[in-house]
Every structure is written in structure tokens, then in C-alpha cells.
PDB file of C-alpha atoms and ligand atoms in Angstrom:
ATOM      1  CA  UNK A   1      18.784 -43.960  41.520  1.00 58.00           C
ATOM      2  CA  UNK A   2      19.983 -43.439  45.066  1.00 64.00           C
ATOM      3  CA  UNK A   3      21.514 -39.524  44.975  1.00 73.00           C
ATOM      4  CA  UNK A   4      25.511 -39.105  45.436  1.00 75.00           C
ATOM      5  CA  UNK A   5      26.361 -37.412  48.477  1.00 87.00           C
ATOM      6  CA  UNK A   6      30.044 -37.214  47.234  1.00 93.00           C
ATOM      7  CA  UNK A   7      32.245 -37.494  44.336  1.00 94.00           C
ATOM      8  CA  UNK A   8      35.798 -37.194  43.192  1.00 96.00           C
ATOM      9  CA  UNK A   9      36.643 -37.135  39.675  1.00 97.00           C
ATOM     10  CA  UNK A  10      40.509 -37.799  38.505  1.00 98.00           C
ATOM     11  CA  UNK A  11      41.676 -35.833  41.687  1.00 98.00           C
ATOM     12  CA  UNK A  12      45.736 -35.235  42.150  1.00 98.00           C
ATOM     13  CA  UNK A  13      47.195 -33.205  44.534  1.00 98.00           C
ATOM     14  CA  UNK A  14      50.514 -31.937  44.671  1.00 97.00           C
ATOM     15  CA  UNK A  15      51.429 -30.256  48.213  1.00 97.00           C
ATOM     16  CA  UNK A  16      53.887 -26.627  47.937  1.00 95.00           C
ATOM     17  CA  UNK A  17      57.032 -28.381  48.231  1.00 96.00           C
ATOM     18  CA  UNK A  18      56.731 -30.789  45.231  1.00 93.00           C
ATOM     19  CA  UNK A  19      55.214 -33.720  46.724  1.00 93.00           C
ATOM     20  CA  UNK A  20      53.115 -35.301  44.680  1.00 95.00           C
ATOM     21  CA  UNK A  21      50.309 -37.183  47.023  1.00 96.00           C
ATOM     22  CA  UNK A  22      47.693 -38.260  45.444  1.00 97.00           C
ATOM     23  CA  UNK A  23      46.986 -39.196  41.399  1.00 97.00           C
ATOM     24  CA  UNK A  24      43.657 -39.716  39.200  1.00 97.00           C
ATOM     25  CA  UNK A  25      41.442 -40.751  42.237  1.00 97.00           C
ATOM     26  CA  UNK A  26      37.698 -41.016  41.262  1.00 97.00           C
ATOM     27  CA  UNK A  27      35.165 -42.397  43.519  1.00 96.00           C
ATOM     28  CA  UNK A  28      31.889 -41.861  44.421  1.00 95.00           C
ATOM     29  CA  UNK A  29      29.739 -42.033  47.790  1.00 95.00           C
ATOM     30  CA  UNK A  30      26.277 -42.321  47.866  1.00 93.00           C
ATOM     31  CA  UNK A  31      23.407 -40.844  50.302  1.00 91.00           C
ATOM     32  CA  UNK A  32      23.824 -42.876  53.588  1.00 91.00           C
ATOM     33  CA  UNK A  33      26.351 -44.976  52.552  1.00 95.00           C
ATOM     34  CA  UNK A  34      29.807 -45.866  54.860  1.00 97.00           C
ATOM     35  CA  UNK A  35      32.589 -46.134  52.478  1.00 98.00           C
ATOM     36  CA  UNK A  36      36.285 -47.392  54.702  1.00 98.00           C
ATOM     37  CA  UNK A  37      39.459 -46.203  52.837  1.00 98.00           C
ATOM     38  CA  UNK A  38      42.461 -48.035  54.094  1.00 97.00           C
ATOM     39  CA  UNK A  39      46.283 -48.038  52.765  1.00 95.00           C
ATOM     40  CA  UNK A  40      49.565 -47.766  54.560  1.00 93.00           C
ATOM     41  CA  UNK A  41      50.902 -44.714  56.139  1.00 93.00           C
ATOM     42  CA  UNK A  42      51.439 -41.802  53.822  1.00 94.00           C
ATOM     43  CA  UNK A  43      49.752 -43.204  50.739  1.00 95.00           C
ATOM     44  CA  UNK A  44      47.644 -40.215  50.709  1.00 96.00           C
ATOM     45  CA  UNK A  45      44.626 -41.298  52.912  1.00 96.00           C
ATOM     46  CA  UNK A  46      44.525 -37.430  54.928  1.00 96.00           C
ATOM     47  CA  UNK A  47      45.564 -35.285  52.072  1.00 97.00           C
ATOM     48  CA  UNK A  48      42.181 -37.215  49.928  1.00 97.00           C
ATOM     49  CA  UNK A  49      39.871 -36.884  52.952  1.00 97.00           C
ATOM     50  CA  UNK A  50      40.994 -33.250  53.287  1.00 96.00           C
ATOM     51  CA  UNK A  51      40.109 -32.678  49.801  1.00 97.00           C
ATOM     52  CA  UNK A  52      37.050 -34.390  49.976  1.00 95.00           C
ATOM     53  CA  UNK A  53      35.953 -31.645  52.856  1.00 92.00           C
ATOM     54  CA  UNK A  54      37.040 -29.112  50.986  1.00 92.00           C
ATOM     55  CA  UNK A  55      39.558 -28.112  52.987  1.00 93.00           C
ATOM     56  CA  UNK A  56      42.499 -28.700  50.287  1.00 96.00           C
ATOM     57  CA  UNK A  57      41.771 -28.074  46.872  1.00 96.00           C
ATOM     58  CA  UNK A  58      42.726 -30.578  44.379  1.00 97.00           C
ATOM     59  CA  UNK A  59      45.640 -29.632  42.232  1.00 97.00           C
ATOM     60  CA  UNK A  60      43.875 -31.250  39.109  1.00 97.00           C
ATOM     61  CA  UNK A  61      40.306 -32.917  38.752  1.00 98.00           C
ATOM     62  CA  UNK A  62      37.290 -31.747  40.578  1.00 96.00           C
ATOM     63  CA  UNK A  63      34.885 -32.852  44.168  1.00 95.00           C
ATOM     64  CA  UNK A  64      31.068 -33.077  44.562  1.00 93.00           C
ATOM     65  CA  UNK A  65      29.577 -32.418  47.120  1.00 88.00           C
ATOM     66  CA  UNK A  66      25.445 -32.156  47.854  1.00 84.00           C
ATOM     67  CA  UNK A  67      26.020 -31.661  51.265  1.00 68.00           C
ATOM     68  CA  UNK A  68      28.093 -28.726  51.259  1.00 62.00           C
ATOM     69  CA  UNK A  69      27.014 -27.065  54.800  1.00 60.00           C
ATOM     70  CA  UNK A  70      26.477 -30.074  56.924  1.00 81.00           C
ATOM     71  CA  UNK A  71      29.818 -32.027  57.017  1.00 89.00           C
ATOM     72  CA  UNK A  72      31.231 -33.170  60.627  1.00 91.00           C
ATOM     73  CA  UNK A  73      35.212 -33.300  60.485  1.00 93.00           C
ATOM     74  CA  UNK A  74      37.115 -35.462  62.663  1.00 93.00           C
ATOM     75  CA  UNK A  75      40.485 -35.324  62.201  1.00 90.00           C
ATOM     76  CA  UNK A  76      43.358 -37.497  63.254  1.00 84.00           C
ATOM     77  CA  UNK A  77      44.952 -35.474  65.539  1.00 85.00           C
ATOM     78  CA  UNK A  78      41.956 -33.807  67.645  1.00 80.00           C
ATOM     79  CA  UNK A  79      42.485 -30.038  66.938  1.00 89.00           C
ATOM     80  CA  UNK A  80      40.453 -29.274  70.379  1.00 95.00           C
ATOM     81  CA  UNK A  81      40.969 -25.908  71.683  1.00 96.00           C
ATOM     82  CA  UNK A  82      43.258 -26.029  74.558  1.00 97.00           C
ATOM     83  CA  UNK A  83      41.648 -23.021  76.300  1.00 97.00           C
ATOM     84  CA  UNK A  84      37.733 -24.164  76.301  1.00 97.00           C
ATOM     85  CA  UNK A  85      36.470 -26.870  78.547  1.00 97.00           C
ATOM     86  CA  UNK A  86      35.125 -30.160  76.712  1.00 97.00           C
ATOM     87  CA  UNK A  87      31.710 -28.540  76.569  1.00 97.00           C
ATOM     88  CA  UNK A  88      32.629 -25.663  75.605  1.00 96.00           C
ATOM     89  CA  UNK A  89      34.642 -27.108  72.662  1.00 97.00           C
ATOM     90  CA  UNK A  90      31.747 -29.529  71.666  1.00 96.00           C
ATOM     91  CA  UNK A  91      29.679 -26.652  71.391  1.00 95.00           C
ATOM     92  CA  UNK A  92      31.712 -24.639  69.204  1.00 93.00           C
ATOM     93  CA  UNK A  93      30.369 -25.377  66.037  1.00 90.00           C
ATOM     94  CA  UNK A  94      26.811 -24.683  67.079  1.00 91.00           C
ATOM     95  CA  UNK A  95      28.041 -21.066  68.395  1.00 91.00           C
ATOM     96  CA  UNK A  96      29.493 -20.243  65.265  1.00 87.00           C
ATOM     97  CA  UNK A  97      26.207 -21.184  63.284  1.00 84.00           C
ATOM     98  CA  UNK A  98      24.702 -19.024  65.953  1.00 88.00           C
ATOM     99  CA  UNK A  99      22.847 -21.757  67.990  1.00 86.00           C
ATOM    100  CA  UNK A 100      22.734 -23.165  71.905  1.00 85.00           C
ATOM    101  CA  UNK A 101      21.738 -26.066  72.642  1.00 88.00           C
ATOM    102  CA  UNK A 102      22.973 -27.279  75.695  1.00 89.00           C
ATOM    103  CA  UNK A 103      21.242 -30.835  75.798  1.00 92.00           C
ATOM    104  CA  UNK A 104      22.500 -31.731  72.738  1.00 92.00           C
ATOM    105  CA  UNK A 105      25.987 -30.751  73.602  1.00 95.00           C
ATOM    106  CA  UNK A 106      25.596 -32.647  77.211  1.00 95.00           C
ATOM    107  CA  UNK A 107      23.548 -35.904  75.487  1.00 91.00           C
ATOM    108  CA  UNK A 108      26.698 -36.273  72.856  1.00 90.00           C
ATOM    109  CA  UNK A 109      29.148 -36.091  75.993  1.00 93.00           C
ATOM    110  CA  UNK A 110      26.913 -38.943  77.146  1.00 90.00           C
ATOM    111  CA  UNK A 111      26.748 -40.642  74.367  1.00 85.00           C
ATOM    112  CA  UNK A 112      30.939 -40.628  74.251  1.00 86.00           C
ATOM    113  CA  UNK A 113      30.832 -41.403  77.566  1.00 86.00           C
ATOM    114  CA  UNK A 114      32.287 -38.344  78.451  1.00 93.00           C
ATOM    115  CA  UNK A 115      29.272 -37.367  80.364  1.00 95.00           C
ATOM    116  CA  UNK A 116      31.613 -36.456  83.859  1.00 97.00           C
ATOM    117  CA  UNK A 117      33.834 -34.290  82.039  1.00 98.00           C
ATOM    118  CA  UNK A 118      32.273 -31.591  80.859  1.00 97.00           C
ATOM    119  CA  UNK A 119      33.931 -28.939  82.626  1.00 97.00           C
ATOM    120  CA  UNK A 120      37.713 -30.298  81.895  1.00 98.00           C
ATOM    121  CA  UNK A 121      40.028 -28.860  79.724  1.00 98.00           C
ATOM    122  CA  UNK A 122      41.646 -31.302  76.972  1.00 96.00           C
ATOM    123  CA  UNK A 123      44.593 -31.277  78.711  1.00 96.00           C
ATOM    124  CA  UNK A 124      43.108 -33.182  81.550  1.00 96.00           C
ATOM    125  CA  UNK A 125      42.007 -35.640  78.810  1.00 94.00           C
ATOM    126  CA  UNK A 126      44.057 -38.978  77.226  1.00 89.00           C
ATOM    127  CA  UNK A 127      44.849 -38.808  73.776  1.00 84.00           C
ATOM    128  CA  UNK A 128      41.497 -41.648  73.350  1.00 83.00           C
ATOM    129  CA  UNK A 129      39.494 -39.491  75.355  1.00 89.00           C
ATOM    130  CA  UNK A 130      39.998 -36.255  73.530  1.00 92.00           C
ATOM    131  CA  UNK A 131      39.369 -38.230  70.508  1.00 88.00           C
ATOM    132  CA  UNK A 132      36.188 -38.798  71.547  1.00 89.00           C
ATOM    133  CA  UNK A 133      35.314 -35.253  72.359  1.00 94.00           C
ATOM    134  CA  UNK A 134      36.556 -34.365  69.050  1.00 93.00           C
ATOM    135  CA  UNK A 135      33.854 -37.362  67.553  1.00 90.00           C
ATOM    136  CA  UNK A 136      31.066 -35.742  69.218  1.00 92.00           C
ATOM    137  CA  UNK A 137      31.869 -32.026  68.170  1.00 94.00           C
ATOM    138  CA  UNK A 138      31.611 -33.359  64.576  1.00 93.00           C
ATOM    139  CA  UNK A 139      28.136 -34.737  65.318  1.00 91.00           C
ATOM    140  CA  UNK A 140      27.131 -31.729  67.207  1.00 92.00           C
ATOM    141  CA  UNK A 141      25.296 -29.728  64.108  1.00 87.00           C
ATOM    142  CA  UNK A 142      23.626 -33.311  62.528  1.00 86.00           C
ATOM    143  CA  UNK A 143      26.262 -33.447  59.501  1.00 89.00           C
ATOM    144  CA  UNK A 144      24.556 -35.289  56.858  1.00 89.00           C
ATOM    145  CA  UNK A 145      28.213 -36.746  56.210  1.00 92.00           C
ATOM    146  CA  UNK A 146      30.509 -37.142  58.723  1.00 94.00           C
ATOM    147  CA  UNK A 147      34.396 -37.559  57.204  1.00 95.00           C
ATOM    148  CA  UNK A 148      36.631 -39.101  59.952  1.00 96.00           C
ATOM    149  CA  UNK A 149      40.667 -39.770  59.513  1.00 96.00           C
ATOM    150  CA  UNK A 150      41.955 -42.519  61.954  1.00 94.00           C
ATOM    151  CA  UNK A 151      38.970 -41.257  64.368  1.00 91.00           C
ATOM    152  CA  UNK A 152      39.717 -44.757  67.013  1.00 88.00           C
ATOM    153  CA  UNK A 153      43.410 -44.437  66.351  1.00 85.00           C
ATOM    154  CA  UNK A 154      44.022 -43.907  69.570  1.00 79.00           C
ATOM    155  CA  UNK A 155      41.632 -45.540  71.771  1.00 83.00           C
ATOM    156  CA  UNK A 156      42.145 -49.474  73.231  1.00 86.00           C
ATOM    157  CA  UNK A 157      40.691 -51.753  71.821  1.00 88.00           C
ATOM    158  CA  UNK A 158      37.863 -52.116  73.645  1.00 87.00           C
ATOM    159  CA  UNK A 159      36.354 -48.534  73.867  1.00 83.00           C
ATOM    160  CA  UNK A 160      37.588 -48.353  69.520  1.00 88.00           C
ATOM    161  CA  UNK A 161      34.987 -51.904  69.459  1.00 90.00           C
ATOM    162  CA  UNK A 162      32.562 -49.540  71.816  1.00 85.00           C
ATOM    163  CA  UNK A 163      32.525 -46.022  69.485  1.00 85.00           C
ATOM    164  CA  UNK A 164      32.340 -48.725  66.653  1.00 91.00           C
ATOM    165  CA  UNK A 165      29.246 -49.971  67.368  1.00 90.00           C
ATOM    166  CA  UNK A 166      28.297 -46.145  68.936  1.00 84.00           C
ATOM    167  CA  UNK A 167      28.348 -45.081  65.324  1.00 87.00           C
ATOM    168  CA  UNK A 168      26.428 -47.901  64.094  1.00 90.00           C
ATOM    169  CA  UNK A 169      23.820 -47.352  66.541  1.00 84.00           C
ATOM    170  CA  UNK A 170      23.890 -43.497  65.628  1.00 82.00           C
ATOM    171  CA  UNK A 171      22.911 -44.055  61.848  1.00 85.00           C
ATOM    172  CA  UNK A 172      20.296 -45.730  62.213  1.00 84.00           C
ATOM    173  CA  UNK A 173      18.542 -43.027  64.744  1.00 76.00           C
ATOM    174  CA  UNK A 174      19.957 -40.214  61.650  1.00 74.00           C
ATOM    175  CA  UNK A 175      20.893 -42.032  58.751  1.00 81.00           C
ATOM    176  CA  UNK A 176      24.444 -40.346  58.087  1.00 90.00           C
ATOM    177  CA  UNK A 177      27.048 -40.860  55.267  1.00 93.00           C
ATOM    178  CA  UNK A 178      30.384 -41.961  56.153  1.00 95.00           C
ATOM    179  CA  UNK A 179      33.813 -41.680  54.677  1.00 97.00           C
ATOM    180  CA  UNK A 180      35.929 -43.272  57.185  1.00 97.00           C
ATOM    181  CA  UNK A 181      40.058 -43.509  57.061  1.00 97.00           C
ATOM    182  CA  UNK A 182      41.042 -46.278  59.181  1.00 95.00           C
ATOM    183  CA  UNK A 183      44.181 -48.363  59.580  1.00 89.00           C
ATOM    184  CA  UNK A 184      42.393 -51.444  60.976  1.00 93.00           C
ATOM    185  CA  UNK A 185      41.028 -54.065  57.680  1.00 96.00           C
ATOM    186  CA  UNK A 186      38.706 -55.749  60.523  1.00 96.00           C
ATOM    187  CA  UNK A 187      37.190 -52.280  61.682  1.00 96.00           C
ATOM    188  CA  UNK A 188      36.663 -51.080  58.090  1.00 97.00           C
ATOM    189  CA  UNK A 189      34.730 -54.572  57.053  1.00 98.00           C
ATOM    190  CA  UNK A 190      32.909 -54.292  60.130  1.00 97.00           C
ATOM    191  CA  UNK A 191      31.403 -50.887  59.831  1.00 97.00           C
ATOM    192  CA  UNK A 192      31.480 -50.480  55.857  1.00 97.00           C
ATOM    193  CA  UNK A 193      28.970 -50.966  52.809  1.00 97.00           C
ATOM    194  CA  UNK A 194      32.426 -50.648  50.586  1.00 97.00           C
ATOM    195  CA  UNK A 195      36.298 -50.308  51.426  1.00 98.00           C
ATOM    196  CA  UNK A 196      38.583 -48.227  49.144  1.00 98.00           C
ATOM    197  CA  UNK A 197      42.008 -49.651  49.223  1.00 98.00           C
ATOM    198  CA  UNK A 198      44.569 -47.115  48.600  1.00 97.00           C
ATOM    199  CA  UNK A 199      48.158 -48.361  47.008  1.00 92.00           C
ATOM    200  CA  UNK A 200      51.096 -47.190  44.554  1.00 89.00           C
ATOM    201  CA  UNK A 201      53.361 -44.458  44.919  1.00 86.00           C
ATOM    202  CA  UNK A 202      51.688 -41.377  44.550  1.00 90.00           C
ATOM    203  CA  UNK A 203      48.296 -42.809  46.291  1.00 94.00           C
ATOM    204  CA  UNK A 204      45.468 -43.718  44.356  1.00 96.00           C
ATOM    205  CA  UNK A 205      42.538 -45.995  44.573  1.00 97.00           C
ATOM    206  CA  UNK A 206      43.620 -49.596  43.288  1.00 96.00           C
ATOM    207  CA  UNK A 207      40.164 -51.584  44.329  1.00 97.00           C
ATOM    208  CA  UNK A 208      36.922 -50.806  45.993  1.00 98.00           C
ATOM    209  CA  UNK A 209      35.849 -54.392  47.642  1.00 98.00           C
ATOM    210  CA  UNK A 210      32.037 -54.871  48.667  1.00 97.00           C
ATOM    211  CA  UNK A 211      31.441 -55.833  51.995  1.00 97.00           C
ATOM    212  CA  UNK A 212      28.076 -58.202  51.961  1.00 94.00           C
ATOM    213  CA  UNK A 213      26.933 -57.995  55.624  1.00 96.00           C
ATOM    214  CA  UNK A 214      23.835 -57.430  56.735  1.00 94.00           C
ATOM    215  CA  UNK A 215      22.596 -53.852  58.694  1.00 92.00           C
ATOM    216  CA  UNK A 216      22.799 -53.304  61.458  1.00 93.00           C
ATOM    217  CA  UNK A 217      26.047 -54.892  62.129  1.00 95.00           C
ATOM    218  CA  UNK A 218      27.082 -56.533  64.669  1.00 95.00           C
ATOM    219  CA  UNK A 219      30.276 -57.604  66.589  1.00 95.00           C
ATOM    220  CA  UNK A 220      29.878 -61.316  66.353  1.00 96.00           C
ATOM    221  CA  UNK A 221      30.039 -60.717  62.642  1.00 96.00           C
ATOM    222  CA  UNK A 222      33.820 -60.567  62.251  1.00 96.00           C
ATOM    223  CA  UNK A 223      33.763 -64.554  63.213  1.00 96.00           C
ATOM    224  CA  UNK A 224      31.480 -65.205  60.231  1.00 96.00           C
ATOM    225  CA  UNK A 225      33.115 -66.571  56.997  1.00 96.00           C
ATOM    226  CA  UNK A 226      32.198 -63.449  54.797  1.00 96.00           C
ATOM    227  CA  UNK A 227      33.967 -61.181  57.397  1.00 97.00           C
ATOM    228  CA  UNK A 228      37.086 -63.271  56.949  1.00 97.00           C
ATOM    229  CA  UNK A 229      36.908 -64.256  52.886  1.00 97.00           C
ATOM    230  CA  UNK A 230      36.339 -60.143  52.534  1.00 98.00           C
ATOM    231  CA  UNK A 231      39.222 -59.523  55.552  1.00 98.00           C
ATOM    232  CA  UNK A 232      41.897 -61.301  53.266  1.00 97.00           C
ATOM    233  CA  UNK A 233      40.659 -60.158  50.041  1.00 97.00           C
ATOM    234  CA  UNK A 234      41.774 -56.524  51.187  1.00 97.00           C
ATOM    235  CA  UNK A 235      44.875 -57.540  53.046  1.00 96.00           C
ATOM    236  CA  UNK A 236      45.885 -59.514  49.701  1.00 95.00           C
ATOM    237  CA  UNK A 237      45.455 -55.824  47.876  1.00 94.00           C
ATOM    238  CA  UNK A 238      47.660 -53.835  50.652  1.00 89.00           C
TER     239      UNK A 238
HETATM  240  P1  LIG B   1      48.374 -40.864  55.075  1.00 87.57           P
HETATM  241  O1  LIG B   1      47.241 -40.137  55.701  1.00 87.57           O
HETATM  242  O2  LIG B   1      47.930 -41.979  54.171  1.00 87.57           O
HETATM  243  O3  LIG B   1      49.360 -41.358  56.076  1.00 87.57           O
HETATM  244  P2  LIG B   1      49.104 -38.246  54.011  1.00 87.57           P
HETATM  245  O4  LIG B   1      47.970 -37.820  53.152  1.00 87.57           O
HETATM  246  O5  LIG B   1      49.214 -37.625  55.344  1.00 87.57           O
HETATM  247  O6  LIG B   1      49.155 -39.844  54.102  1.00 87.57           O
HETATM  248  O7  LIG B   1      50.452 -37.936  53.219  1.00 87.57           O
HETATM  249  C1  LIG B   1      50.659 -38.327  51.869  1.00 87.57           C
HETATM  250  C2  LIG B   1      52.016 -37.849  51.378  1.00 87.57           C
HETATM  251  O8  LIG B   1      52.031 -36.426  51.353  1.00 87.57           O
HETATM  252  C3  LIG B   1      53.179 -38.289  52.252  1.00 87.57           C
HETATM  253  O9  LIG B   1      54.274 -38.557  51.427  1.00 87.57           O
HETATM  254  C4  LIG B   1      53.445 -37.073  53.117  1.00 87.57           C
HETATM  255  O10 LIG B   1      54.784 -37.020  53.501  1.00 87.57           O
HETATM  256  C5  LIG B   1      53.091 -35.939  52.183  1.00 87.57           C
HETATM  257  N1  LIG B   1      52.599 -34.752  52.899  1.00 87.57           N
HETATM  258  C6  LIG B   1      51.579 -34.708  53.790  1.00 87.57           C
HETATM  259  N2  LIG B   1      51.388 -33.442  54.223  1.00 87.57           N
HETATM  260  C7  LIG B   1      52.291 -32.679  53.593  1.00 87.57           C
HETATM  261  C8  LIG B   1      52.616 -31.294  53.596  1.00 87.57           C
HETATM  262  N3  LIG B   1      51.930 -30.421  54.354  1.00 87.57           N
HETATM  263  N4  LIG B   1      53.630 -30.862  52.803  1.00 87.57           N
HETATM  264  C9  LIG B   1      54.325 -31.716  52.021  1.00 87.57           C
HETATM  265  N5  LIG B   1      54.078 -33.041  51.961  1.00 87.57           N
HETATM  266  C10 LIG B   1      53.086 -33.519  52.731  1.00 87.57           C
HETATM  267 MG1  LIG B   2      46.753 -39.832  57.665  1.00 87.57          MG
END
């Protein structure tokens, strides 16, 4: 049996004020596995992701976790620090483990293509750019599961397609679990093994759709018929 990295059993969550988010959400991901959850805007899809990272705690139901000490957060705003430069900020989580590495700090900049900016501050940076710095400060300490809400939400198209295909390239050097939020149907079939769809009023999970690609995947895949037949499937659920 393949080991669950992460689980959430009948989870609700009511915020201070009342709101009721999220209601009885159970799902499970498994070791190396890239699980998509998509829904409209404030169904839920931050406040579950925050839970899953412990970072809320559920009002009712429980979270698994194996992984507890390596999880990379990216977050849909970028919560860089406006004081430290780019490298400085990518290397933050390594400092606070008590760690340097340097290379590793200046190969992810690279590898976001952010390799000329080390010595900025974020508010020399567009929004997609500090996004990106904010991707590899999550991969900085080799999470074993990387969460990520919205993480291309503000990049064009083509560099979201790029960082796409980035992170498929970067599981299969370190095979990583994923929980991904994303707004896009296409990007979640394209980088996904399942995608949660996330509906009603509070949020909760109303289908979990397999997505029968082959690994690695591939950009010319989203012209095959699967992509499509599993594209309208989920819009169908929204
Ligand atoms: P999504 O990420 O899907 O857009 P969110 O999880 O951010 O949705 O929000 C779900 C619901 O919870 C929304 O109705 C939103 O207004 C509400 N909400 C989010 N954050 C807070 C908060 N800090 N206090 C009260 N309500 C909140
Ligand atoms: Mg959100």
C-alpha cells in the first residue's frame, strides 16, 4: 500500500466572525502524488490548504500529516520580506533551521530564472516575479510536500506554462507531493494525478476526477482527447 502523506478527515472550519468556510471535507494524498483542487473564488480553497499546513486548525474533524517538518508553503499572495534582498529571503528558511547553503539558494534563483536578481529587494520585483521567488523559498529546505495556493496566479501565460513544466521537471529529480490550488481546469489536468473539485456553499469536496495521463507530462498533452474529455468533465462539476 503506497503510504499517505496527507489526510483530512470530516474537516469544517468556522473563521472568528461566524463564517462558516469549509464543511465535512475528507480527502487523502498519497506519497508523491499531485492532487489539483479547483472551485470558484471563496469556496474555501485557502482556508483548506491552510489547514492542511497546519497553519489553521480545523474547527471540527482532524489532519494527517507524515511529513510534519518538511512542508514548502507558497502562498497566494507572496509574503516576501520587504527588507531582505531575493537571496536573502530565499534563504530564510534554511537560516532558521540553522543551515547555509548558498548554491542551493543561487541554483533555485536559477532554476526560477531569477538568477540576475539576487541582490534586489521585492519591491524591485513584478507581482509574477516575486511569485517566483516565493516558489523557490518553499523548495529551498527539500519539502517532501510542497502545498501551493494560486502559486502562477499571477504570471503570463507563458512563464505560468514555463514554472508548469519547471515543477514537473523538479519531481522527477526529488519525487515531491503536491497539493496544488489553482484556478486554471487546463493547468490542474495538466500537472495532476487527481483534481478535487470544490462546490456548495460552505465549501466542500463534491468530486475527485482521475486524470489518466502518462508521467512525465508534457505540454502537447492538453491537445490529446483525454486532456479534453477530463477538461469538461470538471468544468461540468464547477
Ligand atoms: P478561496 O481561496 O476559495 O477563494 P477562502 O478560503 O479564501 O476562499 O475563503 C472562504 C470563505 O471564508 C469566504 O467566504 C471568505 O470570505 C471567508 N474568509 C476568508 N478568510 C476569512 C477571515 N480571515 N475571516 C472571516 N472570513 C474569512
Ligand atoms: Mg484563495
Amino acid at each position: 500500500m503506497i503510504p499517505t502523506t496527507l489526510e483530512a478527515r470530516n474537516v469544517c472550519f468556522a473563521y472568528s466572525d461566524g463564517t462558516i468556510a469549509i464543511q465535512d471535507i475528507s480527502l487523502a494524498v498519497e506519497e508523491g502524488e499531485f492532487v489539483a483542487l479547483v472551485g470558484r473564488s471563496g469556496i474555501g480553497k485557502s482556508t483548506l490548504l491552510r489547514i492542511l499546513g497546519g497553519l489553521l486548525q480545523p474547527t471540527a474533524g482532524s489532519v494527517v500529516r507524515s511529513t510534519d517538518d518538511a512542508v514548502g508553503i507558497v502562498f497566494q499572495n507572496h509574503n516576501l520580506m520587504p527588507w531582505r534582498t531575493v537571496l536573502q529571503n530565499v534563504q530564510l528558511p534554511l537560516e532558521i533551521s540553522g543551515q547555509r547553503d548558498r548554491e542551493r539558494v543561487r541554483h533555485l534563483l536559477d532554476l526560477v530564472g531569477l538568477g540576475d536578481y539576487a541582490d534586489n529587494h521585492p519591491a524591485q520585483l513584478s507581482g509574477g516575479m516575486a511569485q517566483r521567488v516565493a516558489i523557490a523559498r518553499a523548495l529551498v529546505h527539500n519539502p517532501d510536500l510542497l502545498l501551493l495556493d494560486e502559486p502562477f496566479g499571477s504570471l503570463d501565460a507563458l512563464t505560468r506554462e514555463r514554472m508548469g513544466m519547471e515543477l514537473v521537471r523538479i519531481r522527477q529529480a526529488h519525487p515531491i507531493t503536491v497539493f496544488m490550488v489553482t484556478h486554471s481546469i487546463d493547468e490542474a489536468v495538466l500537472l495532476a494525478d487527481k483534481v478535487c473539485v470544490m462546490g456548495n456553499q460552505p465549501g466542500t469536496i463534491v468530486a475527485t476526477v482521475a486524470v489518466d495521463l502518462p508521467h512525465p507530462r508534457r505540454l502537447e498533452m492538453r491537445y490529446s482527447a483525454d486532456f479534453q474529455a477530463t477538461v469538461m468533465e470538471i468544468r461540468a462539476l464547477i
